[in-house]
PDB file of C-alpha atoms in Angstrom:
ATOM      1  CA  MET A   1     -70.207  -5.974  53.263  1.00  0.00           C
ATOM      2  CA  LYS A   2     -69.686  -2.340  52.346  1.00  0.00           C
ATOM      3  CA  ASP A   3     -66.318  -2.314  54.121  1.00  0.00           C
ATOM      4  CA  LEU A   4     -65.300  -5.461  52.294  1.00  0.00           C
ATOM      5  CA  MET A   5     -66.191  -3.924  48.936  1.00  0.00           C
ATOM      6  CA  LEU A   6     -64.173  -0.803  49.756  1.00  0.00           C
ATOM      7  CA  THR A   7     -61.181  -2.919  50.748  1.00  0.00           C
ATOM      8  CA  LEU A   8     -61.396  -4.953  47.555  1.00  0.00           C
ATOM      9  CA  GLY A   9     -61.737  -1.783  45.509  1.00  0.00           C
ATOM     10  CA  THR A  10     -58.664  -0.257  47.124  1.00  0.00           C
ATOM     11  CA  LEU A  11     -56.708  -3.456  46.519  1.00  0.00           C
ATOM     12  CA  VAL A  12     -57.689  -3.519  42.848  1.00  0.00           C
ATOM     13  CA  ILE A  13     -56.680   0.125  42.406  1.00  0.00           C
ATOM     14  CA  THR A  14     -53.338  -0.471  44.145  1.00  0.00           C
ATOM     15  CA  MET A  15     -52.615  -3.504  41.971  1.00  0.00           C
ATOM     16  CA  ALA A  16     -53.554  -1.557  38.845  1.00  0.00           C
ATOM     17  CA  HIS A  17     -51.149   1.239  39.762  1.00  0.00           C
ATOM     18  CA  ALA A  18     -48.391  -1.278  40.484  1.00  0.00           C
ATOM     19  CA  MET A  19     -48.917  -2.974  37.126  1.00  0.00           C
ATOM     20  CA  ALA A  20     -48.987   0.358  35.285  1.00  0.00           C
ATOM     21  CA  ALA A  21     -45.854   1.754  36.966  1.00  0.00           C
ATOM     22  CA  PRO A  22     -42.629   0.960  35.126  1.00  0.00           C
ATOM     23  CA  SER A  23     -40.182  -1.330  36.889  1.00  0.00           C
ATOM     24  CA  MET A  24     -37.070   0.165  38.433  1.00  0.00           C
ATOM     25  CA  LEU A  25     -34.925  -1.615  35.846  1.00  0.00           C
ATOM     26  CA  SER A  26     -36.902  -0.128  32.963  1.00  0.00           C
ATOM     27  CA  GLN A  27     -36.488   3.306  34.527  1.00  0.00           C
ATOM     28  CA  VAL A  28     -32.731   2.786  34.720  1.00  0.00           C
ATOM     29  CA  GLN A  29     -32.683   1.698  31.079  1.00  0.00           C
ATOM     30  CA  ALA A  30     -34.678   4.779  30.091  1.00  0.00           C
ATOM     31  CA  GLU A  31     -32.212   7.070  31.854  1.00  0.00           C
ATOM     32  CA  MET A  32     -29.313   5.277  30.151  1.00  0.00           C
ATOM     33  CA  ARG A  33     -30.904   5.789  26.744  1.00  0.00           C
ATOM     34  CA  ALA A  34     -31.337   9.473  27.591  1.00  0.00           C
ATOM     35  CA  ARG A  35     -27.689   9.602  28.734  1.00  0.00           C
ATOM     36  CA  GLN A  36     -28.782  10.823  32.141  1.00  0.00           C
ATOM     37  CA  TYR A  37     -26.031   8.867  33.818  1.00  0.00           C
ATOM     38  CA  ASP A  38     -26.263  10.436  37.278  1.00  0.00           C
ATOM     39  CA  LYS A  39     -29.979   9.644  37.478  1.00  0.00           C
ATOM     40  CA  ALA A  40     -29.333   6.124  36.184  1.00  0.00           C
ATOM     41  CA  VAL A  41     -26.752   5.549  38.922  1.00  0.00           C
ATOM     42  CA  VAL A  42     -29.202   6.594  41.651  1.00  0.00           C
ATOM     43  CA  LEU A  43     -32.056   4.460  40.317  1.00  0.00           C
ATOM     44  CA  ALA A  44     -29.795   1.471  39.725  1.00  0.00           C
ATOM     45  CA  GLY A  45     -28.489   1.720  43.272  1.00  0.00           C
ATOM     46  CA  GLN A  46     -32.050   1.672  44.581  1.00  0.00           C
ATOM     47  CA  ALA A  47     -32.905  -1.367  42.465  1.00  0.00           C
ATOM     48  CA  VAL A  48     -29.843  -3.238  43.741  1.00  0.00           C
ATOM     49  CA  ALA A  49     -30.551  -2.288  47.370  1.00  0.00           C
ATOM     50  CA  ALA A  50     -34.161  -3.469  47.028  1.00  0.00           C
ATOM     51  CA  ASN A  51     -32.978  -6.695  45.380  1.00  0.00           C
ATOM     52  CA  ASP A  52     -35.510  -5.937  42.673  1.00  0.00           C
ATOM     53  CA  ASP A  53     -36.019  -8.223  39.693  1.00  0.00           C
ATOM     54  CA  GLY A  54     -33.051  -7.709  37.413  1.00  0.00           C
ATOM     55  CA  ALA A  55     -30.918  -6.319  40.244  1.00  0.00           C
ATOM     56  CA  ASP A  56     -27.804  -7.837  38.676  1.00  0.00           C
ATOM     57  CA  GLN A  57     -28.479  -6.074  35.378  1.00  0.00           C
ATOM     58  CA  ALA A  58     -29.210  -2.869  37.275  1.00  0.00           C
ATOM     59  CA  CYS A  59     -25.829  -3.244  38.978  1.00  0.00           C
ATOM     60  CA  PHE A  60     -24.132  -3.635  35.600  1.00  0.00           C
ATOM     61  CA  LEU A  61     -25.967  -0.582  34.273  1.00  0.00           C
ATOM     62  CA  LYS A  62     -24.830   1.330  37.330  1.00  0.00           C
ATOM     63  CA  ALA A  63     -21.204   0.458  36.542  1.00  0.00           C
ATOM     64  CA  THR A  64     -21.760   1.372  32.887  1.00  0.00           C
ATOM     65  CA  ALA A  65     -23.334   4.718  33.791  1.00  0.00           C
ATOM     66  CA  LEU A  66     -20.408   5.520  36.073  1.00  0.00           C
ATOM     67  CA  PHE A  67     -17.985   4.596  33.284  1.00  0.00           C
ATOM     68  CA  HIS A  68     -19.722   6.849  30.763  1.00  0.00           C
ATOM     69  CA  GLY A  69     -19.797   9.569  33.392  1.00  0.00           C
ATOM     70  CA  LYS A  70     -15.996   9.216  33.591  1.00  0.00           C
ATOM     71  CA  LYS A  71     -16.170   8.144  37.226  1.00  0.00           C
ATOM     72  CA  PHE A  72     -13.774   5.288  36.658  1.00  0.00           C
ATOM     73  CA  PRO A  73     -12.877   4.276  40.251  1.00  0.00           C
ATOM     74  CA  GLU A  74     -16.596   4.161  41.092  1.00  0.00           C
ATOM     75  CA  ALA A  75     -17.221   2.088  37.945  1.00  0.00           C
ATOM     76  CA  VAL A  76     -14.609  -0.441  39.114  1.00  0.00           C
ATOM     77  CA  ALA A  77     -16.286  -0.621  42.509  1.00  0.00           C
ATOM     78  CA  ALA A  78     -19.729  -1.160  40.951  1.00  0.00           C
ATOM     79  CA  ALA A  79     -18.372  -3.928  38.715  1.00  0.00           C
ATOM     80  CA  GLU A  80     -16.813  -5.599  41.738  1.00  0.00           C
ATOM     81  CA  GLN A  81     -20.161  -5.262  43.567  1.00  0.00           C
ATOM     82  CA  LEU A  82     -21.843  -7.242  40.789  1.00  0.00           C
ATOM     83  CA  LEU A  83     -19.141  -9.918  40.796  1.00  0.00           C
ATOM     84  CA  ALA A  84     -19.382 -10.321  44.576  1.00  0.00           C
ATOM     85  CA  GLY A  85     -23.155 -10.047  44.932  1.00  0.00           C
ATOM     86  CA  PHE A  86     -24.238 -11.925  41.802  1.00  0.00           C
ATOM     87  CA  PRO A  87     -21.538 -14.537  41.100  1.00  0.00           C
ATOM     88  CA  HIS A  88     -23.829 -16.534  38.772  1.00  0.00           C
ATOM     89  CA  SER A  89     -25.219 -13.574  36.843  1.00  0.00           C
ATOM     90  CA  ASP A  90     -25.185 -13.577  33.063  1.00  0.00           C
ATOM     91  CA  TRP A  91     -23.781 -10.035  33.322  1.00  0.00           C
ATOM     92  CA  ARG A  92     -20.648 -10.974  35.264  1.00  0.00           C
ATOM     93  CA  HIS A  93     -18.378 -11.408  32.222  1.00  0.00           C
ATOM     94  CA  LYS A  94     -19.394  -8.029  30.823  1.00  0.00           C
ATOM     95  CA  ALA A  95     -18.677  -6.566  34.249  1.00  0.00           C
ATOM     96  CA  VAL A  96     -15.174  -8.036  34.192  1.00  0.00           C
ATOM     97  CA  PHE A  97     -14.328  -6.338  30.897  1.00  0.00           C
ATOM     98  CA  LEU A  98     -15.978  -3.094  31.972  1.00  0.00           C
ATOM     99  CA  LYS A  99     -13.753  -3.163  35.055  1.00  0.00           C
ATOM    100  CA  ALA A 100     -10.714  -3.693  32.828  1.00  0.00           C
ATOM    101  CA  GLN A 101     -11.677  -0.761  30.604  1.00  0.00           C
ATOM    102  CA  ALA A 102     -12.157   1.455  33.665  1.00  0.00           C
ATOM    103  CA  LEU A 103      -8.702   0.446  34.900  1.00  0.00           C
ATOM    104  CA  ILE A 104      -7.198   1.311  31.504  1.00  0.00           C
ATOM    105  CA  GLU A 105      -8.803   4.757  31.663  1.00  0.00           C
ATOM    106  CA  GLN A 106      -7.090   5.197  35.037  1.00  0.00           C
ATOM    107  CA  LYS A 107      -3.773   4.221  33.394  1.00  0.00           C
ATOM    108  CA  LYS A 108      -3.620   1.059  35.521  1.00  0.00           C
ATOM    109  CA  PHE A 109      -2.425  -1.073  32.639  1.00  0.00           C
ATOM    110  CA  ALA A 110      -0.881  -3.823  34.758  1.00  0.00           C
ATOM    111  CA  ALA A 111      -4.152  -4.485  36.591  1.00  0.00           C
ATOM    112  CA  ALA A 112      -6.064  -4.495  33.311  1.00  0.00           C
ATOM    113  CA  ALA A 113      -3.557  -6.886  31.755  1.00  0.00           C
ATOM    114  CA  ALA A 114      -4.017  -9.268  34.674  1.00  0.00           C
ATOM    115  CA  ILE A 115      -7.763  -9.335  34.018  1.00  0.00           C
ATOM    116  CA  PHE A 116      -7.260 -10.105  30.325  1.00  0.00           C
ATOM    117  CA  ALA A 117      -4.821 -12.890  31.214  1.00  0.00           C
ATOM    118  CA  ALA A 118      -7.277 -14.424  33.675  1.00  0.00           C
ATOM    119  CA  GLU A 119     -10.146 -14.282  31.199  1.00  0.00           C
ATOM    120  CA  SER A 120      -8.253 -15.454  28.126  1.00  0.00           C
ATOM    121  CA  ALA A 121      -8.669 -19.196  28.764  1.00  0.00           C
ATOM    122  CA  ARG A 122     -12.438 -18.871  28.987  1.00  0.00           C
ATOM    123  CA  ILE A 123     -12.767 -16.686  25.934  1.00  0.00           C
ATOM    124  CA  LEU A 124     -10.421 -18.729  23.751  1.00  0.00           C
ATOM    125  CA  ALA A 125     -13.380 -20.933  22.829  1.00  0.00           C
ATOM    126  CA  PRO A 126     -14.191 -20.406  19.126  1.00  0.00           C
ATOM    127  CA  VAL A 127     -17.449 -18.587  19.813  1.00  0.00           C
ATOM    128  CA  ARG A 128     -15.610 -16.133  22.045  1.00  0.00           C
ATOM    129  CA  LYS A 129     -12.518 -15.681  19.914  1.00  0.00           C
ATOM    130  CA  HIS A 130     -13.496 -12.483  18.123  1.00  0.00           C
ATOM    131  CA  ALA A 131     -14.587 -10.849  21.369  1.00  0.00           C
ATOM    132  CA  LEU A 132     -11.179 -11.559  22.885  1.00  0.00           C
ATOM    133  CA  VAL A 133      -9.349 -10.299  19.802  1.00  0.00           C
ATOM    134  CA  GLY A 134     -11.317  -7.066  19.934  1.00  0.00           C
ATOM    135  CA  GLU A 135     -10.403  -6.525  23.576  1.00  0.00           C
ATOM    136  CA  ILE A 136      -6.743  -7.348  22.898  1.00  0.00           C
ATOM    137  CA  LEU A 137      -6.595  -4.909  19.995  1.00  0.00           C
ATOM    138  CA  ARG A 138      -8.183  -2.119  22.015  1.00  0.00           C
ATOM    139  CA  PHE A 139      -5.653  -2.643  24.779  1.00  0.00           C
ATOM    140  CA  ALA A 140      -2.749  -2.868  22.318  1.00  0.00           C
ATOM    141  CA  GLY A 141      -3.951   0.340  20.684  1.00  0.00           C
ATOM    142  CA  LYS A 142      -3.787   2.092  24.050  1.00  0.00           C
ATOM    143  CA  LEU A 143      -0.250   0.816  24.642  1.00  0.00           C
ATOM    144  CA  ALA A 144       0.859   1.918  21.164  1.00  0.00           C
ATOM    145  CA  THR A 145      -0.500   5.461  21.542  1.00  0.00           C
ATOM    146  CA  LYS A 146       2.030   8.143  22.377  1.00  0.00           C
ATOM    147  CA  PRO A 147       1.022  10.184  25.452  1.00  0.00           C
ATOM    148  CA  ASP A 148      -0.618  13.560  25.009  1.00  0.00           C
ATOM    149  CA  PRO A 149       1.958  16.137  26.188  1.00  0.00           C
ATOM    150  CA  ASN A 150      -0.901  18.213  27.574  1.00  0.00           C
ATOM    151  CA  VAL A 151      -2.043  15.423  29.906  1.00  0.00           C
ATOM    152  CA  PRO A 152      -0.127  15.309  33.208  1.00  0.00           C
ATOM    153  CA  ASP A 153       1.357  11.981  34.344  1.00  0.00           C
ATOM    154  CA  ALA A 154       0.198  10.295  31.136  1.00  0.00           C
ATOM    155  CA  PRO A 155       1.842   6.837  30.867  1.00  0.00           C
ATOM    156  CA  GLN A 156       4.458   6.323  28.201  1.00  0.00           C
ATOM    157  CA  ALA A 157       3.625   4.151  25.233  1.00  0.00           C
ATOM    158  CA  ASP A 158       4.872   0.575  25.506  1.00  0.00           C
ATOM    159  CA  PHE A 159       5.384  -0.551  21.923  1.00  0.00           C
ATOM    160  CA  GLN A 160       7.010  -3.843  22.891  1.00  0.00           C
ATOM    161  CA  LYS A 161       3.971  -4.893  24.949  1.00  0.00           C
ATOM    162  CA  ALA A 162       1.687  -3.786  22.119  1.00  0.00           C
ATOM    163  CA  TYR A 163       3.760  -5.950  19.737  1.00  0.00           C
ATOM    164  CA  ASN A 164       3.355  -8.927  22.056  1.00  0.00           C
ATOM    165  CA  LEU A 165      -0.416  -8.432  22.169  1.00  0.00           C
ATOM    166  CA  TYR A 166      -0.661  -8.203  18.375  1.00  0.00           C
ATOM    167  CA  THR A 167       1.359 -11.421  18.163  1.00  0.00           C
ATOM    168  CA  LYS A 168      -1.052 -13.071  20.576  1.00  0.00           C
ATOM    169  CA  ALA A 169      -4.050 -11.967  18.518  1.00  0.00           C
ATOM    170  CA  LEU A 170      -2.482 -13.310  15.320  1.00  0.00           C
ATOM    171  CA  ALA A 171      -1.961 -16.699  16.960  1.00  0.00           C
ATOM    172  CA  MET A 172      -5.697 -17.251  16.641  1.00  0.00           C
ATOM    173  CA  GLU A 173      -7.338 -18.393  13.435  1.00  0.00           C
ATOM    174  CA  LEU A 174      -8.647 -15.182  11.919  1.00  0.00           C
ATOM    175  CA  PRO A 175      -9.961 -14.326   8.435  1.00  0.00           C
ATOM    176  CA  ARG A 176      -7.368 -12.869   6.061  1.00  0.00           C
ATOM    177  CA  GLU A 177      -9.113  -9.506   5.780  1.00  0.00           C
ATOM    178  CA  PHE A 178      -9.287  -9.242   9.577  1.00  0.00           C
ATOM    179  CA  ARG A 179      -5.568 -10.020   9.930  1.00  0.00           C
ATOM    180  CA  ASP A 180      -4.600  -7.207   7.548  1.00  0.00           C
ATOM    181  CA  ASP A 181      -4.613  -4.353  10.088  1.00  0.00           C
ATOM    182  CA  ILE A 182      -3.161  -6.513  12.841  1.00  0.00           C
ATOM    183  CA  VAL A 183      -0.151  -7.710  10.827  1.00  0.00           C
ATOM    184  CA  PHE A 184       0.657  -4.144   9.774  1.00  0.00           C
ATOM    185  CA  ARG A 185       0.152  -2.702  13.267  1.00  0.00           C
ATOM    186  CA  LYS A 186       2.350  -5.433  14.710  1.00  0.00           C
ATOM    187  CA  ALA A 187       5.228  -4.522  12.387  1.00  0.00           C
ATOM    188  CA  ARG A 188       4.722  -0.830  13.079  1.00  0.00           C
ATOM    189  CA  ALA A 189       4.761  -1.387  16.850  1.00  0.00           C
ATOM    190  CA  ILE A 190       8.106  -3.198  16.828  1.00  0.00           C
ATOM    191  CA  GLN A 191       9.537  -0.495  14.586  1.00  0.00           C
ATOM    192  CA  GLN A 192       8.391   2.156  17.054  1.00  0.00           C
ATOM    193  CA  ALA A 193       9.957   0.051  19.818  1.00  0.00           C
ATOM    194  CA  GLY A 194      13.291   0.644  18.075  1.00  0.00           C
ATOM    195  CA  ASN A 195      13.860  -2.887  16.766  1.00  0.00           C
ATOM    196  CA  ALA A 196      14.552  -2.165  13.106  1.00  0.00           C
ATOM    197  CA  ALA A 197      15.804  -5.669  12.308  1.00  0.00           C
ATOM    198  CA  GLN A 198      12.586  -7.298  13.492  1.00  0.00           C
ATOM    199  CA  ALA A 199      10.544  -4.595  11.773  1.00  0.00           C
ATOM    200  CA  ILE A 200      12.220  -5.462   8.466  1.00  0.00           C
ATOM    201  CA  GLN A 201      11.168  -9.093   8.874  1.00  0.00           C
ATOM    202  CA  ASP A 202       7.622  -8.193   9.882  1.00  0.00           C
ATOM    203  CA  PHE A 203       7.028  -5.685   7.092  1.00  0.00           C
ATOM    204  CA  GLN A 204       8.336  -8.214   4.582  1.00  0.00           C
ATOM    205  CA  ALA A 205       5.938 -10.774   6.069  1.00  0.00           C
ATOM    206  CA  TYR A 206       3.070  -8.310   5.591  1.00  0.00           C
ATOM    207  CA  LEU A 207       4.036  -7.676   1.970  1.00  0.00           C
ATOM    208  CA  THR A 208       4.425 -11.392   1.264  1.00  0.00           C
ATOM    209  CA  GLU A 209       0.866 -11.952   2.456  1.00  0.00           C
ATOM    210  CA  TYR A 210      -0.864  -8.802   1.227  1.00  0.00           C
ATOM    211  CA  ASP A 211       1.029  -7.382  -1.765  1.00  0.00           C
ATOM    212  CA  PRO A 212       0.261  -9.436  -4.905  1.00  0.00           C
ATOM    213  CA  VAL A 213       3.208  -7.879  -6.821  1.00  0.00           C
ATOM    214  CA  TRP A 214       5.773  -8.140  -4.029  1.00  0.00           C
ATOM    215  CA  THR A 215       8.757 -10.184  -5.239  1.00  0.00           C
ATOM    216  CA  GLY A 216      11.037  -9.811  -2.255  1.00  0.00           C
ATOM    217  CA  PRO A 217      13.426  -7.037  -1.166  1.00  0.00           C
ATOM    218  CA  ALA A 218      14.639  -4.811  -4.001  1.00  0.00           C
ATOM    219  CA  GLY A 219      17.781  -6.232  -5.578  1.00  0.00           C
ATOM    220  CA  SER A 220      17.700  -9.383  -3.459  1.00  0.00           C
ATOM    221  CA  GLY A 221      17.468 -11.777  -6.377  1.00  0.00           C
ATOM    222  CA  THR A 222      14.815 -13.788  -4.530  1.00  0.00           C
ATOM    223  CA  ALA A 223      11.950 -13.039  -6.862  1.00  0.00           C
ATOM    224  CA  ARG A 224       9.015 -15.400  -6.620  1.00  0.00           C
ATOM    225  CA  LEU A 225       6.708 -16.540  -9.407  1.00  0.00           C
ATOM    226  CA  PRO A 226       3.661 -14.311  -9.873  1.00  0.00           C
ATOM    227  CA  MET A 227       0.385 -15.779  -8.609  1.00  0.00           C
ATOM    228  CA  GLN A 228      -2.221 -16.677 -11.216  1.00  0.00           C
ATOM    229  CA  ASN A 229      -5.207 -15.558  -9.138  1.00  0.00           C
ATOM    230  CA  PRO A 230      -3.776 -13.433  -6.338  1.00  0.00           C
ATOM    231  CA  PRO A 231      -6.022 -12.424  -3.423  1.00  0.00           C
ATOM    232  CA  PRO A 232      -6.899  -8.746  -3.037  1.00  0.00           C
ATOM    233  CA  ALA A 233      -4.117  -6.416  -1.958  1.00  0.00           C
ATOM    234  CA  GLY A 234      -4.003  -5.326   1.660  1.00  0.00           C
ATOM    235  CA  LYS A 235      -4.944  -1.887   2.908  1.00  0.00           C
ATOM    236  CA  HIS A 236      -1.392  -0.909   3.885  1.00  0.00           C
ATOM    237  CA  VAL A 237       0.756  -2.051   0.952  1.00  0.00           C
ATOM    238  CA  ALA A 238       2.255   1.351   0.107  1.00  0.00           C
ATOM    239  CA  MET A 239       2.870   2.288   3.744  1.00  0.00           C
ATOM    240  CA  ALA A 240       4.372  -1.127   4.476  1.00  0.00           C
ATOM    241  CA  ARG A 241       6.843  -0.644   1.622  1.00  0.00           C
ATOM    242  CA  PHE A 242       7.708   2.841   2.904  1.00  0.00           C
ATOM    243  CA  ARG A 243       8.123   1.647   6.499  1.00  0.00           C
ATOM    244  CA  LEU A 244      10.274  -1.227   5.248  1.00  0.00           C
ATOM    245  CA  ALA A 245      12.587   1.275   3.545  1.00  0.00           C
ATOM    246  CA  GLU A 246      12.563   3.355   6.708  1.00  0.00           C
ATOM    247  CA  ALA A 247      13.527   0.302   8.778  1.00  0.00           C
ATOM    248  CA  PHE A 248      16.399  -0.458   6.373  1.00  0.00           C
ATOM    249  CA  HIS A 249      17.604   3.115   6.858  1.00  0.00           C
ATOM    250  CA  GLN A 250      17.299   2.819  10.628  1.00  0.00           C
ATOM    251  CA  SER A 251      19.444  -0.312  10.483  1.00  0.00           C
ATOM    252  CA  SER A 252      22.141   1.671   8.576  1.00  0.00           C
ATOM    253  CA  ASN A 253      21.432  -0.089   5.269  1.00  0.00           C
ATOM    254  CA  ALA A 254      21.031   3.040   3.165  1.00  0.00           C
ATOM    255  CA  ALA A 255      21.473   1.232  -0.163  1.00  0.00           C
ATOM    256  CA  ALA A 256      18.586  -1.161   0.518  1.00  0.00           C
ATOM    257  CA  ALA A 257      16.451   1.730   1.729  1.00  0.00           C
ATOM    258  CA  ARG A 258      17.065   3.701  -1.465  1.00  0.00           C
ATOM    259  CA  MET A 259      16.212   0.741  -3.702  1.00  0.00           C
ATOM    260  CA  GLU A 260      12.933   0.194  -1.860  1.00  0.00           C
ATOM    261  CA  LEU A 261      12.091   3.893  -2.064  1.00  0.00           C
ATOM    262  CA  GLU A 262      12.852   4.055  -5.783  1.00  0.00           C
ATOM    263  CA  ASP A 263      10.674   1.007  -6.472  1.00  0.00           C
ATOM    264  CA  LEU A 264       7.840   2.446  -4.389  1.00  0.00           C
ATOM    265  CA  LEU A 265       8.002   5.834  -6.065  1.00  0.00           C
ATOM    266  CA  LYS A 266       7.810   4.182  -9.508  1.00  0.00           C
ATOM    267  CA  MET A 267       4.872   2.089  -8.323  1.00  0.00           C
ATOM    268  CA  ILE A 268       2.778   4.989  -7.073  1.00  0.00           C
ATOM    269  CA  SER A 269       3.747   7.320  -9.944  1.00  0.00           C
ATOM    270  CA  ALA A 270       3.093   5.047 -12.920  1.00  0.00           C
ATOM    271  CA  PRO A 271      -0.510   4.826 -14.193  1.00  0.00           C
ATOM    272  CA  ASN A 272      -0.529   1.044 -14.484  1.00  0.00           C
ATOM    273  CA  LEU A 273      -2.545  -1.829 -13.074  1.00  0.00           C
ATOM    274  CA  THR A 274      -0.529  -1.810  -9.853  1.00  0.00           C
ATOM    275  CA  LEU A 275      -1.866   1.626  -9.038  1.00  0.00           C
ATOM    276  CA  THR A 276      -5.448   0.367  -8.969  1.00  0.00           C
ATOM    277  CA  THR A 277      -4.647  -1.751  -5.922  1.00  0.00           C
ATOM    278  CA  LEU A 278      -3.326   1.312  -4.087  1.00  0.00           C
ATOM    279  CA  THR A 279      -5.935   3.896  -5.037  1.00  0.00           C
ATOM    280  CA  ALA A 280      -7.838   3.830  -1.749  1.00  0.00           C
ATOM    281  CA  GLU A 281      -4.666   3.906   0.332  1.00  0.00           C
ATOM    282  CA  LEU A 282      -3.115   6.793  -1.600  1.00  0.00           C
ATOM    283  CA  ALA A 283      -6.346   8.789  -1.317  1.00  0.00           C
ATOM    284  CA  THR A 284      -6.032   9.023   2.480  1.00  0.00           C
ATOM    285  CA  ALA A 285      -4.427  12.008   4.193  1.00  0.00           C
ATOM    286  CA  GLU A 286      -1.347   9.908   4.957  1.00  0.00           C
ATOM    287  CA  GLY A 287      -1.254   8.510   1.434  1.00  0.00           C
ATOM    288  CA  LYS A 288      -1.312  11.957  -0.158  1.00  0.00           C
ATOM    289  CA  LYS A 289       1.843  12.876   1.771  1.00  0.00           C
ATOM    290  CA  LEU A 290       3.634   9.685   0.823  1.00  0.00           C
ATOM    291  CA  PRO A 291       5.435  10.872  -2.380  1.00  0.00           C
ATOM    292  CA  ALA A 292       6.996  13.791  -0.493  1.00  0.00           C
ATOM    293  CA  GLU A 293       7.928  11.509   2.418  1.00  0.00           C
ATOM    294  CA  ILE A 294       9.589   9.057   0.031  1.00  0.00           C
ATOM    295  CA  ARG A 295      11.702  11.782  -1.561  1.00  0.00           C
ATOM    296  CA  TRP A 296      12.671  13.259   1.800  1.00  0.00           C
ATOM    297  CA  LEU A 297      13.724   9.902   3.229  1.00  0.00           C
ATOM    298  CA  LYS A 298      15.709   9.182   0.088  1.00  0.00           C
ATOM    299  CA  VAL A 299      17.616  12.454   0.570  1.00  0.00           C
ATOM    300  CA  GLN A 300      18.379  11.441   4.151  1.00  0.00           C
ATOM    301  CA  THR A 301      19.875   8.141   3.036  1.00  0.00           C
ATOM    302  CA  TYR A 302      22.613  10.088   1.223  1.00  0.00           C
ATOM    303  CA  PHE A 303      23.521  12.399   4.072  1.00  0.00           C
ATOM    304  CA  THR A 304      23.103  10.363   7.265  1.00  0.00           C
ATOM    305  CA  GLN A 305      25.126   7.368   8.337  1.00  0.00           C
ATOM    306  CA  ALA A 306      23.582   6.477  11.703  1.00  0.00           C
ATOM    307  CA  PRO A 307      19.976   5.346  12.232  1.00  0.00           C
ATOM    308  CA  ILE A 308      17.683   8.359  12.473  1.00  0.00           C
ATOM    309  CA  VAL A 309      14.043   9.094  12.917  1.00  0.00           C
ATOM    310  CA  ALA A 310      12.372   9.882   9.614  1.00  0.00           C
ATOM    311  CA  ARG A 311      10.258  12.995   9.457  1.00  0.00           C
ATOM    312  CA  ASN A 312       6.772  12.519  10.928  1.00  0.00           C
ATOM    313  CA  SER A 313       7.503   8.847  11.595  1.00  0.00           C
ATOM    314  CA  ASN A 314       7.302   8.996  15.414  1.00  0.00           C
ATOM    315  CA  ILE A 315       9.812   6.174  15.647  1.00  0.00           C
ATOM    316  CA  ALA A 316      12.115   5.820  18.625  1.00  0.00           C
ATOM    317  CA  VAL A 317      15.856   5.538  18.015  1.00  0.00           C
ATOM    318  CA  PRO A 318      16.915   2.073  19.251  1.00  0.00           C
ATOM    319  CA  ASN A 319      19.214   3.250  22.035  1.00  0.00           C
ATOM    320  CA  GLN A 320      16.534   5.652  23.255  1.00  0.00           C
ATOM    321  CA  ALA A 321      13.925   2.925  23.351  1.00  0.00           C
ATOM    322  CA  ALA A 322      16.110   0.899  25.672  1.00  0.00           C
ATOM    323  CA  GLN A 323      16.332   3.693  28.219  1.00  0.00           C
TER     324      GLN A 323
END
């Protein structure tokens, strides 16, 4: 009887310790919150090997910890481990996108693009639409970023592919305020790709949608009737007008460029109601430089005949972009 009581007592104590001890998954989560990524990787690996409760989530956290630790090839491998070992896990879709992000960080854009293409059909459902748009925009932003000259073997920007991705994002039904940045970035990408003619069309499309006082190209004679209750102006109205003038200049239409620049300079210099729609934009670092940029580009339109790159514009000359 005494031995039985001792055995029962030991069992109770063991069960109490087991109930009090945190689960392996909770330990992994704690290390993630503390940003102790190396420790989280070790603990997550143990949880997966033991097939502990929540092993699939532990596997995802392992991949995430490796990603944050900048161990991108290992993060890809961990994501693939989850997809192979837990094909029905609720974490598998997050693992797919984590894998894509890790591939992007390794400059493996083609592999990442293939993942986005494969996932797009599933995510095109309305409830998934914004998640897909966010991923597309992040990828497009990477493609439209010029390489850091201090980073060896950094991939060149691909503005045409970025333009295609922005076009794809805009094909979805998105709120007007959410489209604002995308429409502008799309026009800017094709301009940086060296296609001035398409940039002219796209910047005019932006202004038609987001500039309440836009009446068409300067001197075109295609003025439209003013709207009675126009929607709010976009966040890039002044810059879109400047880039439009720049695109005219790049297409060797100096006269049209000068007219746009003169109109824009009057708009941002006159203390009228138009200025109130541009206040926030002109208060930015880029906006504060805009008057000087307008005047400098206007000078260039008088002294250059061929398409050039405007100062600080980071725009490729068309024949260079094709190389």
